């Protein structure tokens, strides 16, 4: 159903062009949108006109018109004044609003279809039949992006993102909950996967200019058929969660860049606890002091290069070797050995994952 605000904006625009006062009422004679307050007095006449067989009629100096939606009477349009010009303006205005109803209904149907498609609520046969009915191409390349901000509940982020895209674009912008906005990006014009990243960056920049806080954008891989769009959505959703755990410093995360984090995210918590217990004998990497943790992280950043790590930490090489020896004694893992370094790195990621999952239990 079209909103009252859209209806008001429409008749305000029509009045500005034609200089004819207009009023839209429902079939019970209640004003939905109005340009002149005195026209509210036409409520009873509008309700009576709704029951009459006529599609248009002059009553007490006003021109009345019926507006249908698929042969169902939806609204009564009233134009102030008499004469051919007012009648013509009223007739054209009624036609404009009727077309607006059709356009918004089609948009609603498409939006509803895309939501059910993302959530896997449609049978395969229904996907193709409904797509054909709604004139949606089934074999275009598409990718799904998810947009999240800290202001999502308080602000109309959905409309903001919609305003970012061209009204004539083949992209779909919707939401399946109050937290995230979903963009189904069309790549049928020969656009590459690089275009998805550019779109993500553009959305982030646009929302930040609108004073949105902590904008995060994730996206899945490109799919070739409409039936696979839900897979790209699930990938984008995983990328959003995994990005918060392992790539907290990044605002844009792609599913294809998750690496080992994607595997860890799918591990059951009991298995993670067992792994940590085996590696650290019941201890946790979080038990290390800040100096040790800083040393470990910098050592990994520099690909296990002792000289470069000591230089960046502004310490002597022997001091770094001493810290690594001390860590080896307490954990049994020598970070200078590639296999031990991998084990330690995975353990740190597993602990991050466990902490993130446990935060949702309280």
PDB file of N, CA and C in Angstrom, residues 280 285 288-302 304 309 313 320 323-324 327 331 335 341 344-345 348:
ATOM      1  N   UNK A 280      47.382 -25.440  25.062  1.00  0.00           N
ATOM      2  CA  UNK A 280      47.886 -24.594  26.153  1.00  0.00           C
ATOM      3  C   UNK A 280      47.676 -25.199  27.538  1.00  0.00           C
ATOM      4  N   UNK A 285      45.630 -18.015  25.588  1.00  0.00           N
ATOM      5  CA  UNK A 285      46.578 -17.013  25.093  1.00  0.00           C
ATOM      6  C   UNK A 285      46.314 -15.629  25.677  1.00  0.00           C
ATOM      7  N   UNK A 288      48.531 -14.177  28.594  1.00  0.00           N
ATOM      8  CA  UNK A 288      49.849 -13.574  28.413  1.00  0.00           C
ATOM      9  C   UNK A 288      49.770 -12.067  28.679  1.00  0.00           C
ATOM     10  N   UNK A 289      50.876 -11.496  29.140  1.00  0.00           N
ATOM     11  CA  UNK A 289      50.897 -10.056  29.386  1.00  0.00           C
ATOM     12  C   UNK A 289      50.904  -9.295  28.056  1.00  0.00           C
ATOM     13  N   UNK A 290      50.630  -7.994  28.126  1.00  0.00           N
ATOM     14  CA  UNK A 290      50.511  -7.171  26.916  1.00  0.00           C
ATOM     15  C   UNK A 290      51.802  -7.153  26.107  1.00  0.00           C
ATOM     16  N   UNK A 291      52.932  -7.152  26.778  1.00  0.00           N
ATOM     17  CA  UNK A 291      54.223  -7.126  26.084  1.00  0.00           C
ATOM     18  C   UNK A 291      54.405  -8.379  25.235  1.00  0.00           C
ATOM     19  N   UNK A 292      54.058  -9.532  25.818  1.00  0.00           N
ATOM     20  CA  UNK A 292      54.199 -10.801  25.095  1.00  0.00           C
ATOM     21  C   UNK A 292      53.238 -10.856  23.910  1.00  0.00           C
ATOM     22  N   UNK A 293      51.994 -10.423  24.128  1.00  0.00           N
ATOM     23  CA  UNK A 293      51.020 -10.430  23.048  1.00  0.00           C
ATOM     24  C   UNK A 293      51.435  -9.496  21.912  1.00  0.00           C
ATOM     25  N   UNK A 294      51.957  -8.319  22.255  1.00  0.00           N
ATOM     26  CA  UNK A 294      52.422  -7.368  21.243  1.00  0.00           C
ATOM     27  C   UNK A 294      53.574  -7.961  20.445  1.00  0.00           C
ATOM     28  N   UNK A 295      54.462  -8.670  21.130  1.00  0.00           N
ATOM     29  CA  UNK A 295      55.599  -9.316  20.467  1.00  0.00           C
ATOM     30  C   UNK A 295      55.116 -10.393  19.498  1.00  0.00           C
ATOM     31  N   UNK A 296      54.165 -11.217  19.954  1.00  0.00           N
ATOM     32  CA  UNK A 296      53.627 -12.295  19.119  1.00  0.00           C
ATOM     33  C   UNK A 296      52.971 -11.738  17.856  1.00  0.00           C
ATOM     34  N   UNK A 297      52.107 -10.732  18.046  1.00  0.00           N
ATOM     35  CA  UNK A 297      51.386 -10.163  16.904  1.00  0.00           C
ATOM     36  C   UNK A 297      52.328  -9.520  15.896  1.00  0.00           C
ATOM     37  N   UNK A 298      53.334  -8.808  16.394  1.00  0.00           N
ATOM     38  CA  UNK A 298      54.293  -8.160  15.492  1.00  0.00           C
ATOM     39  C   UNK A 298      55.140  -9.202  14.776  1.00  0.00           C
ATOM     40  N   UNK A 299      55.449 -10.302  15.449  1.00  0.00           N
ATOM     41  CA  UNK A 299      56.238 -11.375  14.844  1.00  0.00           C
ATOM     42  C   UNK A 299      55.465 -12.009  13.682  1.00  0.00           C
ATOM     43  N   UNK A 300      54.155 -12.188  13.882  1.00  0.00           N
ATOM     44  CA  UNK A 300      53.319 -12.728  12.802  1.00  0.00           C
ATOM     45  C   UNK A 300      53.181 -11.726  11.656  1.00  0.00           C
ATOM     46  N   UNK A 301      53.034 -10.446  11.992  1.00  0.00           N
ATOM     47  CA  UNK A 301      52.906  -9.410  10.961  1.00  0.00           C
ATOM     48  C   UNK A 301      54.116  -9.387  10.037  1.00  0.00           C
ATOM     49  N   UNK A 302      55.275  -9.723  10.576  1.00  0.00           N
ATOM     50  CA  UNK A 302      56.522  -9.683   9.804  1.00  0.00           C
ATOM     51  C   UNK A 302      56.958 -11.058   9.306  1.00  0.00           C
ATOM     52  N   UNK A 304      57.380 -13.985  10.626  1.00  0.00           N
ATOM     53  CA  UNK A 304      58.346 -14.709  11.470  1.00  0.00           C
ATOM     54  C   UNK A 304      59.778 -14.247  11.249  1.00  0.00           C
ATOM     55  N   UNK A 309      61.208  -7.789  13.071  1.00  0.00           N
ATOM     56  CA  UNK A 309      60.335  -7.634  14.248  1.00  0.00           C
ATOM     57  C   UNK A 309      61.037  -6.868  15.355  1.00  0.00           C
ATOM     58  N   UNK A 313      59.932  -3.223  16.892  1.00  0.00           N
ATOM     59  CA  UNK A 313      59.607  -3.141  18.328  1.00  0.00           C
ATOM     60  C   UNK A 313      60.613  -2.283  19.087  1.00  0.00           C
ATOM     61  N   UNK A 320      64.434 -10.045  21.742  1.00  0.00           N
ATOM     62  CA  UNK A 320      63.326 -10.738  21.082  1.00  0.00           C
ATOM     63  C   UNK A 320      63.504 -12.252  21.178  1.00  0.00           C
ATOM     64  N   UNK A 323      62.481 -13.412  24.556  1.00  0.00           N
ATOM     65  CA  UNK A 323      61.027 -13.474  24.728  1.00  0.00           C
ATOM     66  C   UNK A 323      60.437 -14.705  24.045  1.00  0.00           C
ATOM     67  N   UNK A 324      60.958 -15.024  22.874  1.00  0.00           N
ATOM     68  CA  UNK A 324      60.462 -16.193  22.151  1.00  0.00           C
ATOM     69  C   UNK A 324      60.825 -17.494  22.879  1.00  0.00           C
ATOM     70  N   UNK A 327      58.500 -17.845  25.797  1.00  0.00           N
ATOM     71  CA  UNK A 327      57.192 -18.294  25.331  1.00  0.00           C
ATOM     72  C   UNK A 327      57.211 -19.790  25.019  1.00  0.00           C
ATOM     73  N   UNK A 331      54.685 -22.628  26.706  1.00  0.00           N
ATOM     74  CA  UNK A 331      53.648 -23.222  25.854  1.00  0.00           C
ATOM     75  C   UNK A 331      54.097 -24.483  25.120  1.00  0.00           C
ATOM     76  N   UNK A 335      57.748 -20.253  18.061  1.00  0.00           N
ATOM     77  CA  UNK A 335      57.181 -19.499  16.956  1.00  0.00           C
ATOM     78  C   UNK A 335      58.138 -19.335  15.785  1.00  0.00           C
ATOM     79  N   UNK A 341      54.243 -22.092  14.669  1.00  0.00           N
ATOM     80  CA  UNK A 341      53.690 -20.753  14.459  1.00  0.00           C
ATOM     81  C   UNK A 341      52.251 -20.848  13.942  1.00  0.00           C
ATOM     82  N   UNK A 344      49.955 -21.857  16.766  1.00  0.00           N
ATOM     83  CA  UNK A 344      49.727 -20.746  17.699  1.00  0.00           C
ATOM     84  C   UNK A 344      48.773 -19.727  17.084  1.00  0.00           C
ATOM     85  N   UNK A 345      48.966 -19.421  15.797  1.00  0.00           N
ATOM     86  CA  UNK A 345      48.117 -18.444  15.123  1.00  0.00           C
ATOM     87  C   UNK A 345      46.665 -18.918  15.102  1.00  0.00           C
ATOM     88  N   UNK A 348      45.091 -18.533  18.544  1.00  0.00           N
ATOM     89  CA  UNK A 348      44.678 -17.162  18.831  1.00  0.00           C
ATOM     90  C   UNK A 348      43.345 -16.839  18.162  1.00  0.00           C
TER      91      UNK A 348
END
